mmCIF file of C-alpha atoms in Angstrom:
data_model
loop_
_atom_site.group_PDB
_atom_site.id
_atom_site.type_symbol
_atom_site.label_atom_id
_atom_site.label_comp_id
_atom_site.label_asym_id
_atom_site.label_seq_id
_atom_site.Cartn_x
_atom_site.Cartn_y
_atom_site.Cartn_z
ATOM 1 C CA UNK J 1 0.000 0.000 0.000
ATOM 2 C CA UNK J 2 1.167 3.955 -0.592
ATOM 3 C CA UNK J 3 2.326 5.403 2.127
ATOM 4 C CA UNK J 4 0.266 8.173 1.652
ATOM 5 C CA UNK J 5 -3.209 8.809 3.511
ATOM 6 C CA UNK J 6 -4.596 8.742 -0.087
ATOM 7 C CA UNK J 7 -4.098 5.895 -3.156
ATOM 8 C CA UNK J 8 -5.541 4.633 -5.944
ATOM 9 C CA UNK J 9 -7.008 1.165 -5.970
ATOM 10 C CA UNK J 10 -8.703 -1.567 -8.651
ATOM 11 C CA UNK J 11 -11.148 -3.441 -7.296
ATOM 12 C CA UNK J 12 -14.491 -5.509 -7.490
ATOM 13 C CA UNK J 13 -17.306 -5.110 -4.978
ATOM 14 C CA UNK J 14 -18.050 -8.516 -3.029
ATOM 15 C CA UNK J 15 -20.041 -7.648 -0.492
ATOM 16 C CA UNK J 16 -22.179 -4.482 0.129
ATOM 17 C CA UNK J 17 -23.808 -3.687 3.678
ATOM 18 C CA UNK J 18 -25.719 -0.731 4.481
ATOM 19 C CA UNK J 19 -24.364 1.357 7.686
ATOM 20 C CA UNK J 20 -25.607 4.135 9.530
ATOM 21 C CA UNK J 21 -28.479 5.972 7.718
ATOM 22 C CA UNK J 22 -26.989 6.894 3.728
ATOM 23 C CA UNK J 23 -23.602 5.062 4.013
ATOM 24 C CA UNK J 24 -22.270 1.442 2.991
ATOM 25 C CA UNK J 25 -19.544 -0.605 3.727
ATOM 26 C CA UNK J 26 -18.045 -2.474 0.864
ATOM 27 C CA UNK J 27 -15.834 -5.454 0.932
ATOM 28 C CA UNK J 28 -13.954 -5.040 -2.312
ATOM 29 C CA UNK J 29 -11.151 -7.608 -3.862
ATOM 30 C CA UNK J 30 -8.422 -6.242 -5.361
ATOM 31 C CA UNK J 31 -5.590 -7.431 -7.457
ATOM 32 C CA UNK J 32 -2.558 -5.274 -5.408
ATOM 33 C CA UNK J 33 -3.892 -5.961 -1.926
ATOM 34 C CA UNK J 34 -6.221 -8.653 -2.065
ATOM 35 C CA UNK J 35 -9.375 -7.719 0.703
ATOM 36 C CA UNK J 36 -10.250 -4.776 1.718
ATOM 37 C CA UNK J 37 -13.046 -2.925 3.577
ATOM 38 C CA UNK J 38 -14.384 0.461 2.901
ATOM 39 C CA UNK J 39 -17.066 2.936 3.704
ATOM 40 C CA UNK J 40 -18.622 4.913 0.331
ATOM 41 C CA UNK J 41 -20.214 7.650 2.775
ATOM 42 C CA UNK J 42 -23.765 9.065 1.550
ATOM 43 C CA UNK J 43 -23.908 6.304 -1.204
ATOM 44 C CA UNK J 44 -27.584 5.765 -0.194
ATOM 45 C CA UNK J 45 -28.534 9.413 -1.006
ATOM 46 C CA UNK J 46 -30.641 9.906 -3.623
ATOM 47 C CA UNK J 47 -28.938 10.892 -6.774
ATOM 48 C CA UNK J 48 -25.303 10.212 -4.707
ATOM 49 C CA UNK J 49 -22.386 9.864 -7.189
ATOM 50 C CA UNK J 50 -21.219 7.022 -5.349
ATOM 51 C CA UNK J 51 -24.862 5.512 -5.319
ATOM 52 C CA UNK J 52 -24.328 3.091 -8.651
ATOM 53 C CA UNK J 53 -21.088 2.369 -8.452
ATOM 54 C CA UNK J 54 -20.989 1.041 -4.521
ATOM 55 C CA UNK J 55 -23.192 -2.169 -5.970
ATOM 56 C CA UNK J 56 -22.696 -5.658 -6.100
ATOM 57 C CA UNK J 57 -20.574 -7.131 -8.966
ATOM 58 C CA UNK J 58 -18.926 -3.492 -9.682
ATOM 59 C CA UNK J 59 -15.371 -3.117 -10.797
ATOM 60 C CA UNK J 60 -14.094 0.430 -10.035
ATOM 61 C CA UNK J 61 -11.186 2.147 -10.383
ATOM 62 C CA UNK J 62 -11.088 3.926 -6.944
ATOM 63 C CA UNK J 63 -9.235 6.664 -4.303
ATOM 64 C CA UNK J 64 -9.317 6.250 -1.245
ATOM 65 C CA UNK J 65 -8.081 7.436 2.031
ATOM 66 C CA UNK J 66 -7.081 4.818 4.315
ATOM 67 C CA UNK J 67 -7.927 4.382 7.555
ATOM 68 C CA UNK J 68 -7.090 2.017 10.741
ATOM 69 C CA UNK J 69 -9.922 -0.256 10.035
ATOM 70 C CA UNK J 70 -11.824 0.850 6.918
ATOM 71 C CA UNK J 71 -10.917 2.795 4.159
ATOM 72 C CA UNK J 72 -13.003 5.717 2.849
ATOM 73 C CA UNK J 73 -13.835 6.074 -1.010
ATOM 74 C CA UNK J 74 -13.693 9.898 -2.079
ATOM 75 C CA UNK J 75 -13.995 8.738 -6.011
ATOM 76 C CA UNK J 76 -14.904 5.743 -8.011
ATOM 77 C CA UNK J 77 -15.149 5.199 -11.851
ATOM 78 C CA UNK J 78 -16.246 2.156 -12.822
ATOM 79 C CA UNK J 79 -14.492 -0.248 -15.106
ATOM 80 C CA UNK J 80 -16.793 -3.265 -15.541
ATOM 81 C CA UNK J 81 -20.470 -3.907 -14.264
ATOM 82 C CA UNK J 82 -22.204 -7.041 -15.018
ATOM 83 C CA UNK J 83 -25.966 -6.063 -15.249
ATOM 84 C CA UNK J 84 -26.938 -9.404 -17.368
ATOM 85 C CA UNK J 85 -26.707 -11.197 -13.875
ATOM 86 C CA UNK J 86 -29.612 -9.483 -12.831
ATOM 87 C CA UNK J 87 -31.999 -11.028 -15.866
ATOM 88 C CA UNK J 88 -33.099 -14.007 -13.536
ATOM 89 C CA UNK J 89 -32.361 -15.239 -10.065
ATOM 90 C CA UNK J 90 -30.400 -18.112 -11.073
ATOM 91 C CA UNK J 91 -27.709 -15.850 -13.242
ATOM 92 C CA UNK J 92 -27.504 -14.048 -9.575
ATOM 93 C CA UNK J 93 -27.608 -16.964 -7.828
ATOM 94 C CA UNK J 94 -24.543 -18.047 -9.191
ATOM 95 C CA UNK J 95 -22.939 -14.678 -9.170
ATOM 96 C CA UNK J 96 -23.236 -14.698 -5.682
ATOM 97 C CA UNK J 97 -22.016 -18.405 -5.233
ATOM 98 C CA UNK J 98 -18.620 -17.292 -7.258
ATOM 99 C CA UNK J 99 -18.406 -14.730 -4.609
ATOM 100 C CA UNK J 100 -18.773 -16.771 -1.538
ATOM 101 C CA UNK J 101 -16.203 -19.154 -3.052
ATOM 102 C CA UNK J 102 -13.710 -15.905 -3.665
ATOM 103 C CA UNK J 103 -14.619 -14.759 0.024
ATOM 104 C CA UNK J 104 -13.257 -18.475 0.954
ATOM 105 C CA UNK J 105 -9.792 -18.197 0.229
ATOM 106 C CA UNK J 106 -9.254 -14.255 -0.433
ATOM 107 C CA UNK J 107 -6.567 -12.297 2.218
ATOM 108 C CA UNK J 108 -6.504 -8.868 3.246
ATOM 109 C CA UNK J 109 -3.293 -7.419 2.572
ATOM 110 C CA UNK J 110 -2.536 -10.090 -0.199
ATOM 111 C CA UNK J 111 -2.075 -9.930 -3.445
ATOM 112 C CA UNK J 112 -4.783 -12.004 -5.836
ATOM 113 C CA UNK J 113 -4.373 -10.872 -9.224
ATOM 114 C CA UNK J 114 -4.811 -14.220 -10.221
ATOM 115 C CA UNK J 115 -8.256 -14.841 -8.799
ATOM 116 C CA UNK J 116 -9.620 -11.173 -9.178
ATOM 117 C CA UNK J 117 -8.885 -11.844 -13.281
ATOM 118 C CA UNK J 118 -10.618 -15.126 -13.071
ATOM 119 C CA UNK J 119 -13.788 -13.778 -11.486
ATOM 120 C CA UNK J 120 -14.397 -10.751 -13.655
ATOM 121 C CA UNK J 121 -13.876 -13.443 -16.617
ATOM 122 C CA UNK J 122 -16.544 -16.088 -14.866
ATOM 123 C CA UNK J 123 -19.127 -13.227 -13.684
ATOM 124 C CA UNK J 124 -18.749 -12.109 -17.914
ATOM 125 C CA UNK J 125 -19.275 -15.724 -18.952
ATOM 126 C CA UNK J 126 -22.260 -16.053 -16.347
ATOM 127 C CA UNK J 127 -23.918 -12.755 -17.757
ATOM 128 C CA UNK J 128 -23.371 -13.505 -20.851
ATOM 129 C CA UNK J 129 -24.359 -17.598 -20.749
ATOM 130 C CA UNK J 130 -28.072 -18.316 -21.602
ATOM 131 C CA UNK J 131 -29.621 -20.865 -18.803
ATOM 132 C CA UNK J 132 -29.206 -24.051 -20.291
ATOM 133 C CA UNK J 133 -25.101 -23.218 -19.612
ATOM 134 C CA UNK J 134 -25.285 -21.596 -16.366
ATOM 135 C CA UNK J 135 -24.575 -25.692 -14.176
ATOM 136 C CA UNK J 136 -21.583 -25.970 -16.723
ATOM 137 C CA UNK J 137 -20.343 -22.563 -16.624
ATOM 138 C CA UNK J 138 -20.610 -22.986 -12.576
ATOM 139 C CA UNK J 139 -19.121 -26.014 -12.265
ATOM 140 C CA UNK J 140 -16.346 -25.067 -14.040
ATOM 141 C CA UNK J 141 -15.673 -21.524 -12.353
ATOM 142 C CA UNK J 142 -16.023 -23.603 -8.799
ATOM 143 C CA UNK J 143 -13.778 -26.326 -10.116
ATOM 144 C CA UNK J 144 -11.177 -23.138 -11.330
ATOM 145 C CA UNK J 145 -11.311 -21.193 -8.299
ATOM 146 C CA UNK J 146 -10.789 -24.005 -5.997
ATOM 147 C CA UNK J 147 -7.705 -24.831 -7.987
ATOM 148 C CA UNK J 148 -6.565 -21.264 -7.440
ATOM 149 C CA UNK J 149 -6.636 -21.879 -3.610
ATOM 150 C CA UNK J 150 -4.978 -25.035 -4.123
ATOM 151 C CA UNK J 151 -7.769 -27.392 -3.118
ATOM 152 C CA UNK J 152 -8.941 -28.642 -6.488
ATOM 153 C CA UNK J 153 -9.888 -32.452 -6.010
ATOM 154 C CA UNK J 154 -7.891 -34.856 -7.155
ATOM 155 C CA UNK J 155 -9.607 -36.642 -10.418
ATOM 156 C CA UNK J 156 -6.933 -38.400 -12.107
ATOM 157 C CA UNK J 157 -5.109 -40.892 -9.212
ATOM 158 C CA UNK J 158 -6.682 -42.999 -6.641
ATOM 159 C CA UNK J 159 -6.447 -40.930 -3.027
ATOM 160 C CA UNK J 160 -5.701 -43.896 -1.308
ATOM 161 C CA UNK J 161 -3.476 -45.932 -3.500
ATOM 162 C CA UNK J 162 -1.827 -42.751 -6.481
ATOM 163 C CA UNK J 163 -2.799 -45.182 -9.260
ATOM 164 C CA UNK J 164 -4.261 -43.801 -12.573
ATOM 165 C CA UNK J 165 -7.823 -43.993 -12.936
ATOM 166 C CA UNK J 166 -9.100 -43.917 -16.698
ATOM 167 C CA UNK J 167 -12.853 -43.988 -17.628
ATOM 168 C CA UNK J 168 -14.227 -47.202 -18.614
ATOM 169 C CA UNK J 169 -17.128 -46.212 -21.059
ATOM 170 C CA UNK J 170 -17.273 -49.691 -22.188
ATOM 171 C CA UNK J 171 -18.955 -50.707 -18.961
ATOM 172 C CA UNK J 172 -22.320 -48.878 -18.350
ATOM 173 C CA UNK J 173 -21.859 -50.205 -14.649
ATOM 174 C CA UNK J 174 -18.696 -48.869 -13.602
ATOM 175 C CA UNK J 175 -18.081 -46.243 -10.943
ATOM 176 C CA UNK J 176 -15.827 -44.413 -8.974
ATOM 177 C CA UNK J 177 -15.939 -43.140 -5.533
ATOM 178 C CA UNK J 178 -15.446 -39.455 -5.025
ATOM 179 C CA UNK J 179 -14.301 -38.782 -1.652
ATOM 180 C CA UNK J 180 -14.931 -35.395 0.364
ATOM 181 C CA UNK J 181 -13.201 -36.185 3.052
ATOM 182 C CA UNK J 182 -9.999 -37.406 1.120
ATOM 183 C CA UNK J 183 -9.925 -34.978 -1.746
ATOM 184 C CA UNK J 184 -10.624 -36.843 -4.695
ATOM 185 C CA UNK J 185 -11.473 -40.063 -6.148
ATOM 186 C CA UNK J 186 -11.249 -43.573 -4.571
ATOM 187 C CA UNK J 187 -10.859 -46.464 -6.559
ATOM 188 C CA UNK J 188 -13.293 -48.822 -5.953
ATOM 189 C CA UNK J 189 -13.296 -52.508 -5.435
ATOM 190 C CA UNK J 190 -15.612 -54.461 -8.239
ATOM 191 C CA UNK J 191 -13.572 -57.749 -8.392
ATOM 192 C CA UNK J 192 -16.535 -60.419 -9.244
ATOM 193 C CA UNK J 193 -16.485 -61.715 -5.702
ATOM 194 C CA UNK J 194 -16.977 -58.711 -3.913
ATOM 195 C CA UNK J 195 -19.315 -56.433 -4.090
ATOM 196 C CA UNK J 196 -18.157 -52.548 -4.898
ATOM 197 C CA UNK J 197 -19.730 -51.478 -1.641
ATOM 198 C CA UNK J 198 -19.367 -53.964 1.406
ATOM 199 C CA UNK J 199 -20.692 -55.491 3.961
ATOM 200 C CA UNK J 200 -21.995 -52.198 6.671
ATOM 201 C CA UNK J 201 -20.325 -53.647 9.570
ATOM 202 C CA UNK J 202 -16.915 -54.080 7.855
ATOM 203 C CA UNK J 203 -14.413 -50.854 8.283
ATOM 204 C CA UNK J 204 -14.282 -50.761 4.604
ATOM 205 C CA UNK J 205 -17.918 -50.684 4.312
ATOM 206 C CA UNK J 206 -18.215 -47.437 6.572
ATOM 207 C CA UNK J 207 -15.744 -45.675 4.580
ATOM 208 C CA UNK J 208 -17.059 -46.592 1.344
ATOM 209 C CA UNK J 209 -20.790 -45.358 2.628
ATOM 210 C CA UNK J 210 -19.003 -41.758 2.432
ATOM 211 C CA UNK J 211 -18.157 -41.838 -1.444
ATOM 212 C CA UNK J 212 -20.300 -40.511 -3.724
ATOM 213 C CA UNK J 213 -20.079 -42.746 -7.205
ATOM 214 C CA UNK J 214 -19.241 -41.329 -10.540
ATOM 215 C CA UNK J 215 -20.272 -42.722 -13.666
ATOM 216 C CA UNK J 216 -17.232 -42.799 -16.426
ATOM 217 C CA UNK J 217 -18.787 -40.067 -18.245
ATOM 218 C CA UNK J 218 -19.006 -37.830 -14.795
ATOM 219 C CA UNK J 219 -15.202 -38.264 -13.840
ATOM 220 C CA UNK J 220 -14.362 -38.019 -18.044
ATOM 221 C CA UNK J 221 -16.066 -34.316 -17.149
ATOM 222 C CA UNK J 222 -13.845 -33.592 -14.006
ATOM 223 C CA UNK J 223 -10.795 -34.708 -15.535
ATOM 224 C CA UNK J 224 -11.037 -32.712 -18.461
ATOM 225 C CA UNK J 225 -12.121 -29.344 -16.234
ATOM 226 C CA UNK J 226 -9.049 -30.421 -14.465
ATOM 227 C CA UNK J 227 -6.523 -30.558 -17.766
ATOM 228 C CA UNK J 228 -8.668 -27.510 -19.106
ATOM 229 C CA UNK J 229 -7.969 -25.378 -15.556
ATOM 230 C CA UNK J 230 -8.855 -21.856 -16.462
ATOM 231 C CA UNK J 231 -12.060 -19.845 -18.405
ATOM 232 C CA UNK J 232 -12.791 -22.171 -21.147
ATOM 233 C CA UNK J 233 -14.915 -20.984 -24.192
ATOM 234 C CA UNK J 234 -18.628 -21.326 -23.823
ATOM 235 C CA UNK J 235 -18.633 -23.184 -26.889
ATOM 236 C CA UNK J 236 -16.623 -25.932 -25.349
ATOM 237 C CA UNK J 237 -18.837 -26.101 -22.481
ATOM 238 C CA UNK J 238 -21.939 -26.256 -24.577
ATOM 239 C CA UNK J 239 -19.856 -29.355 -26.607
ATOM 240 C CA UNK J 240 -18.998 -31.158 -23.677
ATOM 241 C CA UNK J 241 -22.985 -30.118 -21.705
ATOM 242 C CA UNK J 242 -24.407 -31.901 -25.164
ATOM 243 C CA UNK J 243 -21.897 -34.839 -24.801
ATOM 244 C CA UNK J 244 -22.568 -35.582 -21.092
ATOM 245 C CA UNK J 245 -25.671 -34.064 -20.108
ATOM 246 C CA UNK J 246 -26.399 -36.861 -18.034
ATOM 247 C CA UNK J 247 -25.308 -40.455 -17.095
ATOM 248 C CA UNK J 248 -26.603 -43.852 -17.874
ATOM 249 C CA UNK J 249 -28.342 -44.942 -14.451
ATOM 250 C CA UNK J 250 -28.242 -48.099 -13.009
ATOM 251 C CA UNK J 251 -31.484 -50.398 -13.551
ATOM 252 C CA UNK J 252 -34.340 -48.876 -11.059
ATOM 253 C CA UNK J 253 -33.050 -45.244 -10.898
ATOM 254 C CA UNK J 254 -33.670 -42.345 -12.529
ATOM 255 C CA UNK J 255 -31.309 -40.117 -14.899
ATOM 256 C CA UNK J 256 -29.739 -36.722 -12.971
ATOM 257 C CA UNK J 257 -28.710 -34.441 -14.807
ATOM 258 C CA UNK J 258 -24.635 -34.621 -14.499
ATOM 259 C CA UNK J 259 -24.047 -31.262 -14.437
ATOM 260 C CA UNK J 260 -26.310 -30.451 -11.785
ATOM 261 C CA UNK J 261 -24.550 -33.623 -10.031
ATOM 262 C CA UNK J 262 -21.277 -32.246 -10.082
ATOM 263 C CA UNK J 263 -21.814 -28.495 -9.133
ATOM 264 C CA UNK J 264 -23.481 -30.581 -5.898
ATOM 265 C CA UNK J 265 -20.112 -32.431 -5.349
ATOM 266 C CA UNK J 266 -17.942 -29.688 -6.056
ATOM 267 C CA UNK J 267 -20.509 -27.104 -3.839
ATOM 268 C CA UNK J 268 -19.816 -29.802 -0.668
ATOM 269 C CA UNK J 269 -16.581 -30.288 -1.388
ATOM 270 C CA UNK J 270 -15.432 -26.230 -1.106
ATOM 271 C CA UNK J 271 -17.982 -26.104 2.026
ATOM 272 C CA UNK J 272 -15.718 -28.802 3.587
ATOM 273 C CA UNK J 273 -12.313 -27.961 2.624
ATOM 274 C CA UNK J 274 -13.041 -24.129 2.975
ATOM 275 C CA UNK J 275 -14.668 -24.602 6.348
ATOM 276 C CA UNK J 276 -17.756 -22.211 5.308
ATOM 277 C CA UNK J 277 -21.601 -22.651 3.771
ATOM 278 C CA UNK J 278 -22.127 -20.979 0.282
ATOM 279 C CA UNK J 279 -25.553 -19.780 1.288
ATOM 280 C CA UNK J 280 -26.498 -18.493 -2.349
ATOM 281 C CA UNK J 281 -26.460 -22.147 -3.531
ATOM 282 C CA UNK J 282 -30.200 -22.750 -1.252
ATOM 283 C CA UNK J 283 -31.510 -20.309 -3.969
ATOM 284 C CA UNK J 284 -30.169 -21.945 -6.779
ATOM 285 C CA UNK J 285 -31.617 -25.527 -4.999
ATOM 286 C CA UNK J 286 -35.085 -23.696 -4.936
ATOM 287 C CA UNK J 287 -34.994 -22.732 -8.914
#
């Protein structure tokens, strides 16, 4: 930071919370100093300069004064806005749930340029992504940021034993367990004799009851977001959404959509490894 009482600053607003009776107090990511707070005073005025350009989703190019605790905004012009994530509750659903997952692993007084570029870019795709792409343009953001934070699942070696795990799409009955807990995929056991999942009371058995299995066309999906790590064209996504929109279920079940499924997995897996709820994703449950 300048050593001055006044600086310039890039950032993107996160959070927004109104204090006192015209004032609000932004939490705002930036790429120089990672989080910050700061008070945009008389932003709730009617007709206030600041009114606008204190939202949610904003990227501004601000001064500010700093302060012990907050910071105070004297100007702010804004970069970037995304308004298209206000055309339906799900596009702002997810907005918000790429927010909560920034808010899990953003630092004050750290510098993210890495992971403020990658939001602005997902928040763009999202506003610009019609709804039959918003579960594959969130699973991939979630799956990018949480490999920015360094807790991107493992999808390509067994947890337990490091052995390569390849798809078998010849065999409409094999799975893989996806461990929470572990951080990836298990490899499970479907010798002929035994059973993939055993017997309750065995040790094995109460471990096993914890993985979640993937079809070879779900972990074909993680493992190529995983190789593909970054903001990949929509038109890839919609390719790969109209290869594996959803997975051959075993006799007696019914077909879930496999995006859906793995936003799910990848929603409880940040909640556990970044020790926090994403409360936005109840509204996108309710839609």
């Amino acid at each position: 930071m300048s050593n001055h009482k006044t600086y310039k600053l890039t950032g993107i607003n996160l959070q927004v919370t109104p204090i006192g009776e015209a004032d609000r107090l932004l939490t705002i990511l930036s790429p120089e100093q990672g989080l910050i707070k700061a008070i945009a005073v008389g932003s709730r005025k009617p007709k206030a300069k600041l009114g606008g350009r204190t939202s949610l989703f904003v990227v501004n190019e601000l001064l500010l004064v700093a302060g012990r605790n907050f910071h105070r905004i004297i100007q702010a012009e804004t970069l970037e806005s995304y308004p298209g994530l206000s055309q339906s509750l799900g596009h702002l659903a997810a907005g918000q749930y790429l927010i909560e997952l920034t808010l899990g692993q953003a630092l004050r007084e750290h510098p993210h340029g890495e992971l403020f570029g990658a939001l602005r870019s997902h928040l763009k795709q999202l506003e610009q992504g019609s709804p039959a792409v918003l579960f594959p343009l969130l699973t991939q953001a979630s799956f990018h940021l949480l490999a920015l934070a360094g807790l991107a699942p493992q999808v390509h070696h067994c947890c337990r034993t490091c052995q390569a795990i390849s798809p078998n799409f010849d065999d409409r009955y094999w799975r893989v367990g996806f461990s929470i807990a572990a951080g990836g995929i298990i490899r499970l056991n479907l010798d002929a004799e035994s059973p993939p999942f055993p017997d309750p009371e065995d040790l094995a058995g109460a471990f096993q009851r914890t993985l979640t299995p993937l079809t070879a066309r779900e972990l074909a999906t993680l493992q190529h977001l995983a190789l593909q790590v970054g903001v990949l064209p929509e038109t890839e996504l919609q390719r790969l959404r109209e290869r594996t929109i959803s997975y051959d279920p075993l006799p007696g079940t019914e077909a879930e959509p496999l995006w859906r499924k793995l936003e799910q997995l990848l929603r409880d897996y940040a909640q556990h490894h970044l020790d926090r709820p994403l409360r936005s994703a109840a509204l996108l449950d309710a839609l």
